[in-house]
Each structure stands twice: as structure tokens, then as C-alpha cells.
CSV table of C-alpha atoms and ligand atoms in Angstrom, one decimal:
chain,number,residue,atom,x,y,z
A,690,UNK,CA,-0.1,0.0,0.0
A,691,UNK,CA,1.5,3.6,-0.9
A,692,UNK,CA,1.0,6.2,2.1
A,693,UNK,CA,3.7,8.2,0.8
A,694,UNK,CA,2.5,12.0,1.9
A,695,UNK,CA,-1.0,10.4,3.0
A,696,UNK,CA,-0.6,12.5,6.3
A,697,UNK,CA,0.0,15.4,4.1
A,698,UNK,CA,-2.2,15.2,1.4
A,699,UNK,CA,-5.1,14.6,4.1
A,700,UNK,CA,-4.2,18.1,5.7
A,701,UNK,CA,-4.4,19.3,2.1
A,702,UNK,CA,-7.9,18.0,0.9
A,703,UNK,CA,-9.2,16.7,3.9
A,704,UNK,CA,-11.6,18.4,6.3
A,705,UNK,CA,-12.2,16.5,9.1
A,706,UNK,CA,-15.8,15.9,11.1
A,707,UNK,CA,-15.8,17.9,15.0
A,708,UNK,CA,-11.9,18.7,14.4
A,709,UNK,CA,-10.6,21.9,15.5
A,710,UNK,CA,-8.9,23.0,12.2
A,711,UNK,CA,-6.1,25.1,14.0
A,712,UNK,CA,-5.0,22.9,16.8
A,713,UNK,CA,-5.6,19.3,15.5
A,714,UNK,CA,-3.0,17.1,15.5
A,715,UNK,CA,-2.0,15.3,12.3
A,716,UNK,CA,-4.6,12.5,11.5
A,717,UNK,CA,-3.3,9.1,12.1
A,718,UNK,CA,-3.6,6.7,9.3
A,719,UNK,CA,-5.4,3.4,10.0
A,720,UNK,CA,-4.3,0.9,7.4
A,721,UNK,CA,-5.9,-2.3,8.8
A,722,UNK,CA,-8.7,-3.7,11.1
A,723,UNK,CA,-8.7,-7.3,12.6
A,724,UNK,CA,-10.9,-7.7,15.8
A,725,UNK,CA,-10.8,-5.2,18.7
A,726,UNK,CA,-7.5,-3.8,16.8
A,727,UNK,CA,-6.6,-1.2,14.3
A,728,UNK,CA,-3.3,-1.2,12.8
A,729,UNK,CA,-1.9,2.2,12.0
A,730,UNK,CA,1.1,3.0,9.4
A,731,UNK,CA,3.7,2.1,11.4
A,732,UNK,CA,1.9,-1.0,11.6
A,733,UNK,CA,1.3,-0.7,15.6
A,734,UNK,CA,-1.5,-2.6,17.1
A,735,UNK,CA,-4.0,0.0,18.6
A,736,UNK,CA,-6.7,-1.7,20.8
A,737,UNK,CA,-10.0,0.2,19.9
A,738,UNK,CA,-11.6,0.6,23.1
A,739,UNK,CA,-14.5,2.9,21.4
A,740,UNK,CA,-15.6,0.9,18.8
A,741,UNK,CA,-14.5,3.6,16.3
A,742,UNK,CA,-17.0,5.7,17.0
A,743,UNK,CA,-19.4,3.6,19.3
A,744,UNK,CA,-20.3,1.8,15.9
A,745,UNK,CA,-18.6,-1.6,15.9
A,746,UNK,CA,-19.9,-4.8,17.8
A,747,UNK,CA,-18.3,-8.0,16.5
A,748,UNK,CA,-15.0,-6.8,15.8
A,749,UNK,CA,-13.3,-5.0,12.7
A,750,UNK,CA,-13.3,-6.9,9.2
A,751,UNK,CA,-15.2,-9.9,10.7
A,752,UNK,CA,-14.8,-12.8,8.2
A,753,UNK,CA,-18.8,-13.8,8.5
A,754,UNK,CA,-20.2,-10.2,8.0
A,755,UNK,CA,-17.5,-9.6,5.4
A,756,UNK,CA,-18.4,-12.8,3.5
A,757,UNK,CA,-22.1,-11.6,3.6
A,758,UNK,CA,-21.6,-8.1,2.6
A,759,UNK,CA,-19.2,-9.4,-0.4
A,760,UNK,CA,-22.0,-11.9,-1.9
A,761,UNK,CA,-24.6,-9.4,-1.7
A,762,UNK,CA,-22.1,-7.0,-3.8
A,763,UNK,CA,-21.8,-9.7,-6.2
A,764,UNK,CA,-25.7,-10.2,-6.3
A,765,UNK,CA,-27.6,-6.5,-6.0
A,766,UNK,CA,-25.5,-3.8,-4.6
A,767,UNK,CA,-28.5,-0.9,-4.7
A,768,UNK,CA,-32.0,-1.0,-5.6
A,769,UNK,CA,-34.4,2.2,-5.9
A,770,UNK,CA,-36.5,1.5,-3.1
A,771,UNK,CA,-39.8,3.3,-4.0
A,772,UNK,CA,-42.2,1.0,-6.0
A,773,UNK,CA,-39.3,-2.1,-5.6
A,774,UNK,CA,-38.2,-4.3,-2.8
A,775,UNK,CA,-35.6,-6.6,-2.0
A,776,UNK,CA,-34.8,-9.5,0.1
A,777,UNK,CA,-32.2,-7.9,2.2
A,778,UNK,CA,-34.4,-5.0,3.4
A,779,UNK,CA,-37.7,-7.4,4.3
A,780,UNK,CA,-35.8,-10.0,6.1
A,781,UNK,CA,-33.9,-7.6,8.5
A,782,UNK,CA,-37.5,-5.5,8.9
A,783,UNK,CA,-38.8,-8.5,9.9
A,784,UNK,CA,-36.1,-9.6,11.9
A,785,UNK,CA,-35.6,-6.5,13.9
A,786,UNK,CA,-39.2,-5.8,14.6
A,787,UNK,CA,-38.7,-9.6,16.6
A,788,UNK,CA,-36.3,-7.7,18.8
A,789,UNK,CA,-38.1,-4.3,19.7
A,790,UNK,CA,-40.9,-4.6,21.7
A,791,UNK,CA,-44.2,-6.1,20.3
A,792,UNK,CA,-46.3,-2.4,19.7
A,793,UNK,CA,-43.8,-1.8,16.6
A,794,UNK,CA,-44.7,-2.8,13.4
A,795,UNK,CA,-43.0,-1.1,10.8
A,796,UNK,CA,-39.4,-0.2,9.5
A,797,UNK,CA,-38.8,3.0,7.9
A,798,UNK,CA,-35.0,3.0,6.5
A,799,UNK,CA,-32.4,5.9,6.2
A,800,UNK,CA,-28.8,6.6,6.2
A,801,UNK,CA,-27.4,7.4,9.4
A,802,UNK,CA,-28.2,8.2,13.2
A,803,UNK,CA,-29.4,11.5,12.5
A,804,UNK,CA,-31.7,10.8,10.0
A,805,UNK,CA,-33.3,8.3,11.8
A,806,UNK,CA,-34.1,10.9,14.3
A,807,UNK,CA,-35.3,13.5,11.7
A,808,UNK,CA,-37.4,10.7,10.2
A,809,UNK,CA,-39.0,10.0,13.7
A,810,UNK,CA,-39.8,13.7,14.1
A,811,UNK,CA,-41.6,14.3,11.0
A,812,UNK,CA,-43.5,11.0,11.7
A,813,UNK,CA,-44.8,12.3,14.9
A,814,UNK,CA,-45.8,15.9,13.1
A,815,UNK,CA,-46.9,14.2,10.6
A,816,UNK,CA,-49.6,12.0,12.5
A,817,UNK,CA,-50.8,15.1,14.3
A,818,UNK,CA,-51.0,17.4,10.6
A,819,UNK,CA,-53.0,14.6,9.2
A,820,UNK,CA,-55.5,14.8,11.9
A,821,UNK,CA,-55.5,18.6,12.0
A,822,UNK,CA,-54.5,18.7,15.3
A,823,UNK,CA,-52.4,21.7,16.5
A,824,UNK,CA,-49.6,19.5,18.3
A,825,UNK,CA,-45.9,20.8,17.0
A,826,UNK,CA,-43.7,20.7,20.2
A,827,UNK,CA,-41.5,18.4,21.6
A,828,UNK,CA,-40.1,17.8,25.0
A,829,UNK,CA,-36.5,16.5,25.2
A,830,UNK,CA,-33.7,16.1,28.1
A,831,UNK,CA,-31.3,18.8,28.6
A,832,UNK,CA,-27.6,17.7,27.3
A,833,UNK,CA,-29.2,15.4,24.7
A,834,UNK,CA,-27.6,14.6,21.6
A,835,UNK,CA,-29.6,13.3,18.7
A,836,UNK,CA,-27.7,14.4,15.9
A,837,UNK,CA,-26.2,17.5,13.5
A,838,UNK,CA,-29.0,17.8,11.2
A,839,UNK,CA,-31.6,20.6,12.2
A,840,UNK,CA,-34.1,18.7,13.7
A,841,UNK,CA,-31.6,16.6,15.4
A,842,UNK,CA,-29.8,19.6,17.0
A,843,UNK,CA,-33.2,21.5,17.4
A,844,UNK,CA,-33.8,18.3,19.8
A,845,UNK,CA,-30.5,18.4,21.1
A,846,UNK,CA,-28.9,20.7,23.8
A,847,UNK,CA,-27.9,24.2,22.8
A,848,UNK,CA,-24.4,24.2,23.2
A,849,UNK,CA,-20.9,24.4,21.4
A,850,UNK,CA,-21.9,21.9,18.6
A,851,UNK,CA,-25.2,24.4,17.5
A,852,UNK,CA,-24.4,27.7,18.3
A,853,UNK,CA,-23.9,28.9,14.8
A,854,UNK,CA,-27.2,28.0,14.5
A,855,UNK,CA,-28.9,28.5,17.2
A,856,UNK,CA,-31.6,30.7,16.2
A,857,UNK,CA,-32.4,28.6,13.2
A,858,UNK,CA,-33.6,26.1,15.7
A,859,UNK,CA,-36.9,25.0,16.7
A,860,UNK,CA,-38.1,25.6,20.3
A,861,UNK,CA,-38.1,22.3,22.2
A,862,UNK,CA,-38.8,22.1,26.1
A,863,UNK,CA,-35.8,20.8,27.7
A,864,UNK,CA,-36.1,18.9,31.3
A,865,UNK,CA,-33.3,18.0,33.5
A,866,UNK,CA,-32.9,13.9,33.5
A,867,UNK,CA,-34.9,12.3,36.0
A,868,UNK,CA,-33.3,11.2,39.6
A,869,UNK,CA,-35.0,10.7,43.3
A,870,UNK,CA,-34.6,14.5,43.9
A,871,UNK,CA,-36.5,15.7,40.8
A,872,UNK,CA,-38.4,13.4,39.3
A,873,UNK,CA,-42.2,14.5,41.0
A,874,UNK,CA,-40.8,17.9,40.0
A,875,UNK,CA,-40.5,17.5,36.3
A,876,UNK,CA,-43.5,15.3,36.0
A,877,UNK,CA,-45.5,18.6,37.3
A,878,UNK,CA,-43.6,20.5,34.7
A,879,UNK,CA,-44.8,18.1,32.1
A,880,UNK,CA,-48.2,17.7,33.4
A,881,UNK,CA,-48.8,21.9,33.2
A,882,UNK,CA,-47.5,22.1,29.7
A,883,UNK,CA,-50.0,19.2,28.8
A,884,UNK,CA,-52.8,20.4,30.6
A,885,UNK,CA,-52.2,24.5,29.6
A,886,UNK,CA,-50.6,24.3,26.2
A,887,UNK,CA,-52.2,21.1,24.5
A,888,UNK,CA,-49.4,21.2,21.7
A,889,UNK,CA,-47.0,18.8,23.2
A,890,UNK,CA,-46.6,16.3,19.9
A,891,UNK,CA,-43.7,14.1,21.3
A,892,UNK,CA,-40.8,13.5,23.5
A,893,UNK,CA,-37.5,12.4,22.7
A,894,UNK,CA,-35.0,10.7,24.6
A,895,UNK,CA,-31.8,8.5,24.7
A,896,UNK,CA,-32.9,5.5,27.2
A,897,UNK,CA,-30.8,5.1,30.1
A,898,UNK,CA,-27.7,6.8,28.7
A,899,UNK,CA,-26.7,10.1,27.3
A,900,UNK,CA,-23.8,9.2,25.3
A,901,UNK,CA,-22.6,12.4,23.7
A,902,UNK,CA,-23.3,14.5,26.6
A,903,UNK,CA,-20.6,12.3,28.4
A,904,UNK,CA,-22.3,9.1,29.2
A,905,UNK,CA,-24.9,10.3,32.0
A,906,UNK,CA,-26.6,7.7,33.3
A,907,UNK,CA,-30.5,7.5,34.7
A,908,UNK,CA,-32.8,4.9,36.1
A,909,UNK,CA,-35.1,3.3,34.0
A,910,UNK,CA,-38.2,3.1,36.5
A,911,UNK,CA,-38.1,7.1,36.6
A,912,UNK,CA,-38.1,7.3,32.2
A,913,UNK,CA,-41.3,4.7,32.7
A,914,UNK,CA,-43.0,7.1,34.4
A,915,UNK,CA,-42.4,9.7,32.0
A,916,UNK,CA,-43.3,7.9,29.4
A,917,UNK,CA,-46.4,6.6,31.3
A,918,UNK,CA,-47.0,10.1,32.0
A,919,UNK,CA,-47.2,11.3,28.2
A,920,UNK,CA,-48.6,8.2,27.2
A,921,UNK,CA,-52.1,9.5,29.2
A,922,UNK,CA,-51.9,12.9,27.4
A,923,UNK,CA,-51.5,11.8,23.9
A,924,UNK,CA,-47.9,12.2,23.4
A,925,UNK,CA,-45.5,10.1,21.0
A,926,UNK,CA,-42.3,8.5,22.5
A,927,UNK,CA,-39.4,8.2,20.9
A,928,UNK,CA,-36.4,6.1,22.0
A,929,UNK,CA,-33.4,7.1,20.4
A,930,UNK,CA,-31.2,3.9,20.7
A,931,UNK,CA,-28.7,5.0,18.1
A,932,UNK,CA,-26.3,4.3,20.6
A,933,UNK,CA,-27.8,2.1,23.6
A,934,UNK,CA,-28.9,-0.2,20.6
A,935,UNK,CA,-27.7,-3.9,20.2
A,936,UNK,CA,-26.6,-4.9,23.4
A,937,UNK,CA,-24.4,-1.8,24.6
A,938,UNK,CA,-26.3,-1.8,28.2
A,939,UNK,CA,-26.7,-5.1,28.3
A,940,UNK,CA,-30.1,-5.8,26.9
A,941,UNK,CA,-30.7,-5.8,22.9
A,942,UNK,CA,-32.1,-2.5,23.6
A,943,UNK,CA,-32.1,-0.3,26.6
A,944,UNK,CA,-35.7,0.1,25.9
A,945,UNK,CA,-35.7,-3.9,27.1
A,946,UNK,CA,-35.4,-2.3,31.2
A,947,UNK,CA,-38.5,-0.2,30.6
A,948,UNK,CA,-42.1,-1.8,31.5
A,949,UNK,CA,-43.8,1.1,28.8
A,950,UNK,CA,-43.3,0.9,25.3
A,951,UNK,CA,-41.7,4.0,23.4
A,952,UNK,CA,-44.0,4.2,19.9
A,953,UNK,CA,-41.1,4.9,18.0
A,954,UNK,CA,-37.5,3.5,18.1
A,955,UNK,CA,-34.5,5.0,15.8
A,956,UNK,CA,-31.5,2.8,15.1
A,957,UNK,CA,-28.2,3.2,13.6
A,958,UNK,CA,-24.3,2.9,14.8
A,959,UNK,CA,-24.2,-0.4,15.9
A,960,UNK,CA,-27.1,-1.6,13.2
A,961,UNK,CA,-24.8,-2.8,10.7
A,962,UNK,CA,-22.2,-4.3,13.0
A,963,UNK,CA,-20.3,-1.0,12.4
A,964,UNK,CA,-19.5,-2.1,9.0
A,965,UNK,CA,-22.1,0.5,6.8
A,966,UNK,CA,-23.8,3.1,7.4
A,967,UNK,CA,-27.7,2.6,7.6
A,968,UNK,CA,-30.5,3.8,9.4
A,969,UNK,CA,-33.9,2.2,10.9
A,970,UNK,CA,-36.7,4.6,12.3
A,971,UNK,CA,-39.4,1.7,13.6
A,972,UNK,CA,-43.0,2.7,14.9
A,973,UNK,CA,-46.4,1.7,16.1
A,974,UNK,CA,-49.3,0.7,13.6
A,975,UNK,CA,-51.2,3.8,14.7
A,976,UNK,CA,-48.5,6.3,13.3
A,977,UNK,CA,-48.5,4.2,10.1
A,978,UNK,CA,-52.1,4.2,9.8
A,979,UNK,CA,-52.2,7.9,10.0
A,980,UNK,CA,-50.5,8.3,6.8
A,981,UNK,CA,-52.7,5.8,4.8
A,982,UNK,CA,-55.3,7.9,3.2
A,983,UNK,CA,-57.1,8.7,0.1
A,984,UNK,CA,-56.1,12.3,0.7
A,985,UNK,CA,-52.5,12.5,-1.4
A,986,UNK,CA,-51.4,15.4,0.9
A,987,UNK,CA,-51.1,12.8,4.1
A,988,UNK,CA,-48.4,11.2,2.3
A,989,UNK,CA,-45.0,10.8,4.1
A,990,UNK,CA,-42.8,12.6,1.7
A,991,UNK,CA,-39.9,11.6,2.5
A,992,UNK,CA,-37.0,9.1,1.5
A,993,UNK,CA,-33.3,9.1,0.8
A,994,UNK,CA,-31.6,7.7,-2.5
A,995,UNK,CA,-29.4,5.2,-0.5
A,996,UNK,CA,-32.5,4.1,1.4
A,997,UNK,CA,-32.6,0.4,2.2
A,998,UNK,CA,-29.1,-0.3,0.8
A,999,UNK,CA,-29.2,-3.9,0.1
A,1000,UNK,CA,-25.1,-4.2,1.2
A,1001,UNK,CA,-25.9,-2.0,4.4
A,1002,UNK,CA,-28.7,-4.4,5.2
A,1003,UNK,CA,-27.0,-7.7,4.1
A,1004,UNK,CA,-24.3,-6.3,7.1
A,1005,UNK,CA,-27.0,-5.7,9.4
A,1006,UNK,CA,-28.1,-9.4,9.0
A,1007,UNK,CA,-24.8,-10.7,9.1
A,1008,UNK,CA,-24.4,-8.6,12.3
A,1009,UNK,CA,-27.9,-9.7,13.9
A,1010,UNK,CA,-26.7,-13.5,13.0
A,1011,UNK,CA,-24.0,-12.8,15.4
A,1012,UNK,CA,-25.9,-11.1,17.9
A,1013,UNK,CA,-28.2,-14.2,18.5
A,1014,UNK,CA,-25.5,-16.2,19.2
A,1015,UNK,CA,-25.3,-17.1,22.9
A,1016,UNK,CA,-21.6,-16.5,22.9
A,1017,UNK,CA,-22.1,-13.0,22.3
A,1018,UNK,CA,-24.1,-12.4,25.2
A,1019,UNK,CA,-21.3,-14.3,27.4
A,1020,UNK,CA,-18.9,-11.8,26.1
A,1021,UNK,CA,-21.5,-9.0,26.7
A,1022,UNK,CA,-22.3,-10.4,30.0
A,1023,UNK,CA,-18.3,-11.0,30.3
A,1024,UNK,CA,-17.5,-7.1,29.7
A,1025,UNK,CA,-20.4,-6.0,32.2
A,1026,UNK,CA,-18.9,-7.6,35.1
A,1027,UNK,CA,-15.7,-7.1,34.4
A,1028,UNK,CA,-16.6,-3.3,34.2
A,1029,UNK,CA,-18.5,-3.6,37.6
A,1030,UNK,CA,-15.7,-5.3,39.2
A,1031,UNK,CA,-13.5,-2.5,38.0
A,1032,UNK,CA,-16.0,0.0,38.9
A,1033,UNK,CA,-15.9,-1.1,42.8
A,1034,UNK,CA,-12.0,-0.9,43.0
A,1035,UNK,CA,-11.9,2.6,41.8
A,1036,UNK,CA,-14.8,4.0,42.5
A,1037,UNK,CA,-13.6,6.0,45.6
A,1038,UNK,CA,-10.7,7.2,43.7
A,1039,UNK,CA,-9.1,10.5,44.5
A,1040,UNK,CA,-8.5,11.6,41.0
A,1041,UNK,CA,-12.5,10.7,40.1
A,1042,UNK,CA,-15.5,12.7,40.6
A,1043,UNK,CA,-17.5,9.6,39.4
A,1044,UNK,CA,-17.3,6.8,38.0
A,1045,UNK,CA,-20.7,4.6,36.2
A,1046,UNK,CA,-21.6,2.1,34.4
A,1047,UNK,CA,-24.7,0.3,32.4
A,1048,UNK,CA,-23.8,-2.9,31.0
A,1049,UNK,CA,-20.7,-2.6,28.8
A,1050,UNK,CA,-20.3,1.1,28.7
A,1051,UNK,CA,-18.1,2.3,31.8
A,1052,UNK,CA,-17.5,6.2,32.3
A,1053,UNK,CA,-14.8,8.0,34.4
A,1054,UNK,CA,-15.0,11.4,35.4
A,1055,UNK,CA,-11.9,12.8,36.1
A,1056,UNK,CA,-11.0,15.7,38.3
A,1057,UNK,CA,-9.5,18.8,36.7
A,1058,UNK,CA,-9.4,22.3,37.5
A,1059,UNK,CA,-11.9,22.8,34.6
A,1060,UNK,CA,-15.5,22.1,35.2
A,1061,UNK,CA,-16.8,18.8,33.3
A,1062,UNK,CA,-17.5,19.8,29.7
A,1063,UNK,CA,-16.7,18.8,26.2
A,1064,UNK,CA,-14.2,21.4,25.4
A,1065,UNK,CA,-12.1,19.9,28.6
A,1066,UNK,CA,-8.4,20.4,27.9
A,1067,UNK,CA,-8.1,16.6,29.6
A,1068,UNK,CA,-9.4,15.2,26.7
A,1069,UNK,CA,-6.4,15.3,24.2
A,1070,UNK,CA,-4.0,14.8,27.4
A,1071,UNK,CA,-6.1,11.5,28.1
A,1072,UNK,CA,-6.3,10.6,24.5
A,1073,UNK,CA,-2.6,11.2,23.9
A,1074,UNK,CA,-1.6,9.1,27.3
A,1075,UNK,CA,-3.7,5.8,26.1
A,1076,UNK,CA,-2.2,5.9,22.5
A,1077,UNK,CA,1.2,5.8,23.8
A,1078,UNK,CA,0.2,2.8,25.4
A,1079,UNK,CA,-1.6,1.0,22.2
A,1080,UNK,CA,-5.0,2.2,23.1
A,1081,UNK,CA,-7.5,4.6,21.3
A,1082,UNK,CA,-10.1,6.4,23.5
A,1083,UNK,CA,-11.7,9.5,22.7
A,1084,UNK,CA,-13.0,11.0,25.7
A,1085,UNK,CA,-15.5,13.7,25.7
A,1086,UNK,CA,-13.9,16.2,27.8
A,1087,UNK,CA,-12.9,14.9,30.6
A,1088,UNK,CA,-14.9,12.2,31.3
A,1089,UNK,CA,-13.0,9.0,29.8
A,1090,UNK,CA,-14.9,5.7,28.5
A,1091,UNK,CA,-15.1,2.1,27.2
A,1092,UNK,CA,-17.1,1.0,24.9
A,1093,UNK,CA,-15.4,-2.0,23.4
A,1094,UNK,CA,-16.3,-4.3,20.7
A,1095,UNK,CA,-17.5,-7.7,22.0
A,1096,UNK,CA,-15.2,-9.9,20.7
A,1097,UNK,CA,-12.4,-8.1,23.4
A,1098,UNK,CA,-10.6,-10.3,25.9
A,1099,UNK,CA,-10.8,-10.1,29.5
A,1100,UNK,CA,-6.7,-9.9,29.3
A,1101,UNK,CA,-7.2,-6.8,27.1
A,1102,UNK,CA,-9.7,-5.5,29.5
A,1103,UNK,CA,-7.5,-5.9,32.1
A,1104,UNK,CA,-4.7,-4.3,30.3
A,1105,UNK,CA,-7.2,-1.5,29.9
A,1106,UNK,CA,-7.5,-1.3,33.3
A,1107,UNK,CA,-4.3,-1.3,34.1
A,1108,UNK,CA,-3.4,1.7,31.8
A,1109,UNK,CA,-6.6,3.5,33.5
A,1110,UNK,CA,-5.0,3.0,36.9
A,1111,UNK,CA,-1.2,4.2,35.7
A,1112,UNK,CA,-2.9,6.9,34.4
A,1113,UNK,CA,-4.9,8.4,36.9
A,1114,UNK,CA,-1.5,7.7,39.2
A,1115,UNK,CA,0.6,10.1,37.0
A,1116,UNK,CA,-2.2,13.0,37.2
A,1117,UNK,CA,-1.2,15.5,40.0
B,72,LIG,C1,-24.5,9.6,16.9
B,72,LIG,C2,-26.1,9.6,17.6
B,72,LIG,C3,-27.2,10.1,17.0
B,72,LIG,C4,-26.4,10.6,15.6
B,72,LIG,O1,-25.8,9.6,14.6
B,72,LIG,P1,-24.8,9.5,13.3
B,72,LIG,O2,-25.1,8.3,12.7
B,72,LIG,O3,-23.6,10.3,13.7
B,72,LIG,O4,-25.7,10.8,12.3
B,72,LIG,C5,-28.0,10.5,17.5
B,72,LIG,N1,-28.5,9.8,18.4
B,72,LIG,C6,-27.6,9.5,19.4
B,72,LIG,C7,-28.1,8.9,20.9
B,72,LIG,C8,-26.3,9.3,19.1
B,72,LIG,O5,-25.8,8.8,19.8
């Protein structure tokens, strides 16, 4: 492979996402992926402790997924999805619905997490529009992240990610994450809105773990209470499981910890095992039915050129095959148990403000002079330290977290913990 000048050419021609163009270090060329590892241009093995932006489930270049995708590429690479269909999309819809709560009956395909959220928001608005009911407002959590498109930004937190666009975002009611102390107050605030304004169309949330916010975690029973309240007041509930889906929280979906059933689900990231971009928005039958009408203006006019791309669907089906294997679930359990043991060891560490865990997700909030914040400078120091030890992490400010592929071994996790302890020790 000719990598001559790749770093310089990268700097000259490429604009990277979420990247400080002024201060960015040279991008590190990744030339190969295998299992839980990346290989850089110096042939150095790097443990991928963040599943390559939270997408990879079963390891890089898994032979089984690669084989299935290759077969699909020899058969059908793309087909217009309006008025045509194909086996991978239909089988995937059927199989995903088996894993989702039984109120979910339809699968709408798009390309990524942000579009899965846009589709969800638009489904909700279309549902009320089609019935001439003037409900157009959403409730979301403070610090939420639902993607970088305008709808996603609007229901997300107002912060550095979107302040250039702030006055173009639509109005959303942001409520705090619920806990023992504030749950009743939150319920009261919501109830007041429902009764006095009657304009709340939907409630969107990341169930159990707010990823980009810094892996903030909350209890399912509080979310259950809020969903119940919404349902009692004809408010549609959207579970954004883009990050939490496919085993991350220890269950297939984070919503499996709930008693209430959300009306809409957004899926992406792990959906294809991390191989291809694909988004899914599933919904309950009543939402679909509201768009079935003699009146053509009630059509849900949304779609993307790559909707239900067969290759992406094939990757997803192969990843589901692996997800359904008992071995994968023993691995998920092993990761959750190891994290838990490590958490018990370090929870009182003087360099840590907080340690939290949900299933395979472990987050350590490190004490810094600056407050906990995405732009906290600790991020780069942490990432550089781990990189020198052969591990890729991407802290959210001073929040260091691990979301490994499920093929990681106990020994590799123990190495990760040992590096973490050494890192904490050398902090002053
Ligand atoms: C990553 C993420 C998104 C956006 O997904 P993209 O594929 O990056 O557009 C939306 N919601 C949540 C909860 C996410 O973690």
C-alpha cells in the first residue's frame, strides 16, 4: 500500500468532522482493522476501546460479515426503494421487529443516526398534521444529543455543537434527567405543559445513557414514569437507541429495561455491526395508519437515495446473526461484570469525580481544574496517554469511557484497567 505523503495530503485536501482545524494534530493513518484492533501506518497495533465511534459490535473485518457483504455485492448493490423492494430489506425489517417491543410494526429505512431521528420527528409531526391537531412541540432532555441535522440539533442541547445555528432551531422544552430528587417536579412541569398548552407532539430521549453528553446515566423506572405520563396525555414517545441499541446496555435494547413501550425507535451505529451506514426508524401501527389515506397530501414524503441499501442491509443481517449467538451474550456479560468489578475498585479514587456503568459502557469522570465539559482540555491529554500505550480512546472532555467491541478479551480489558490506573496515578 502506498501511504507516501498521506498525512500531508490529508491536511491539504480533507476536512475532518468535529475537528479543531487550528489545533488539530496530524490525523493518524489506519491501514487495517482486525478484531478489537486497528493497525496504523507504522504497523502498530491499537486496541479500539471505543468501537470506532461506538459503531463496531463484533470486531473489525469480521470474516462472517465480510463474507455476507461480499456475497451481496456480487448479487445486488443498490435498488431504488420506491415501488421496488428486495430480500435483505424485507428480512431485516422482519428480524428487527422480532427484537423490538411488540407494539412496533413498521420499519422505515434511512442512512444514519441523524436521519433516523429526523424521520422520527417528522413522523410525529405528520401524525398530528394529518389529523388537523395543532401539536408541534417536542420535549427532550437537557444535554441531549440526537444528531447534527436541523431537527436533531433542535431537540438536542444548545451548546458549542450548534450555537452558530441557534436562532434557526425550533423551540423545544428541555427537562432535566430524572432522579430521586427531581422526578416529581419534572412530572409536574410536564403535566402543566400538557394541560395548559395542549401543543406537545412528542417526547424524545436517549434511554438510560446520554452518550455524547458524557455518558450520563439514569434509572429506567424514572423514564417509565415520564413515558406513562406522556401516553396518558396523548404524547408520542421516541426512543433514540442509536447509541444504546444492540447489546450496549446489557440488553438487546436499553428500552428492554422499561415496562412502558416507546412508540418510535431510532437505530443506527451498531445496526450494521459498524460496517455500513444505515438508519432505521421503527414505529407503532397507529403512526403508520395516520399516513394511509385517500388524500394524497397525507403521504409521508421522506426518503433518501440510498434508502435500504441492500449491501448495508446484508451487513446488518450478518451482524444480527452474530448478535443472536449465545457466545456474543456471554461476552457482553463478561464485559459488564469486568467493568463492574473495576468500578468497585476505583469508585473512591481521589482523581475521580464519578464512575458509572450501564452494561458494557463504563465512564470515568476525571477531576480537573476546569469543570466537566466537552471542551475540557483534559480530553487530549488522556487520549495521547492512552495512544502511547497502544489504546484508542476519545474522551468527552474529562469523561473517559470504554465501549469496546464485544470480541474484546478479559485480558485486554485488564490491560485497559491497568493503563487507566497508571494514568490516574501520574495525574497531579
Ligand atoms: C451518534 C448519535 C446520533 C447521530 O448519529 P449519526 O449516525 O452520527 O448521524 C443520534 N443519536 C444518538 C443518541 C447518537 O449517539
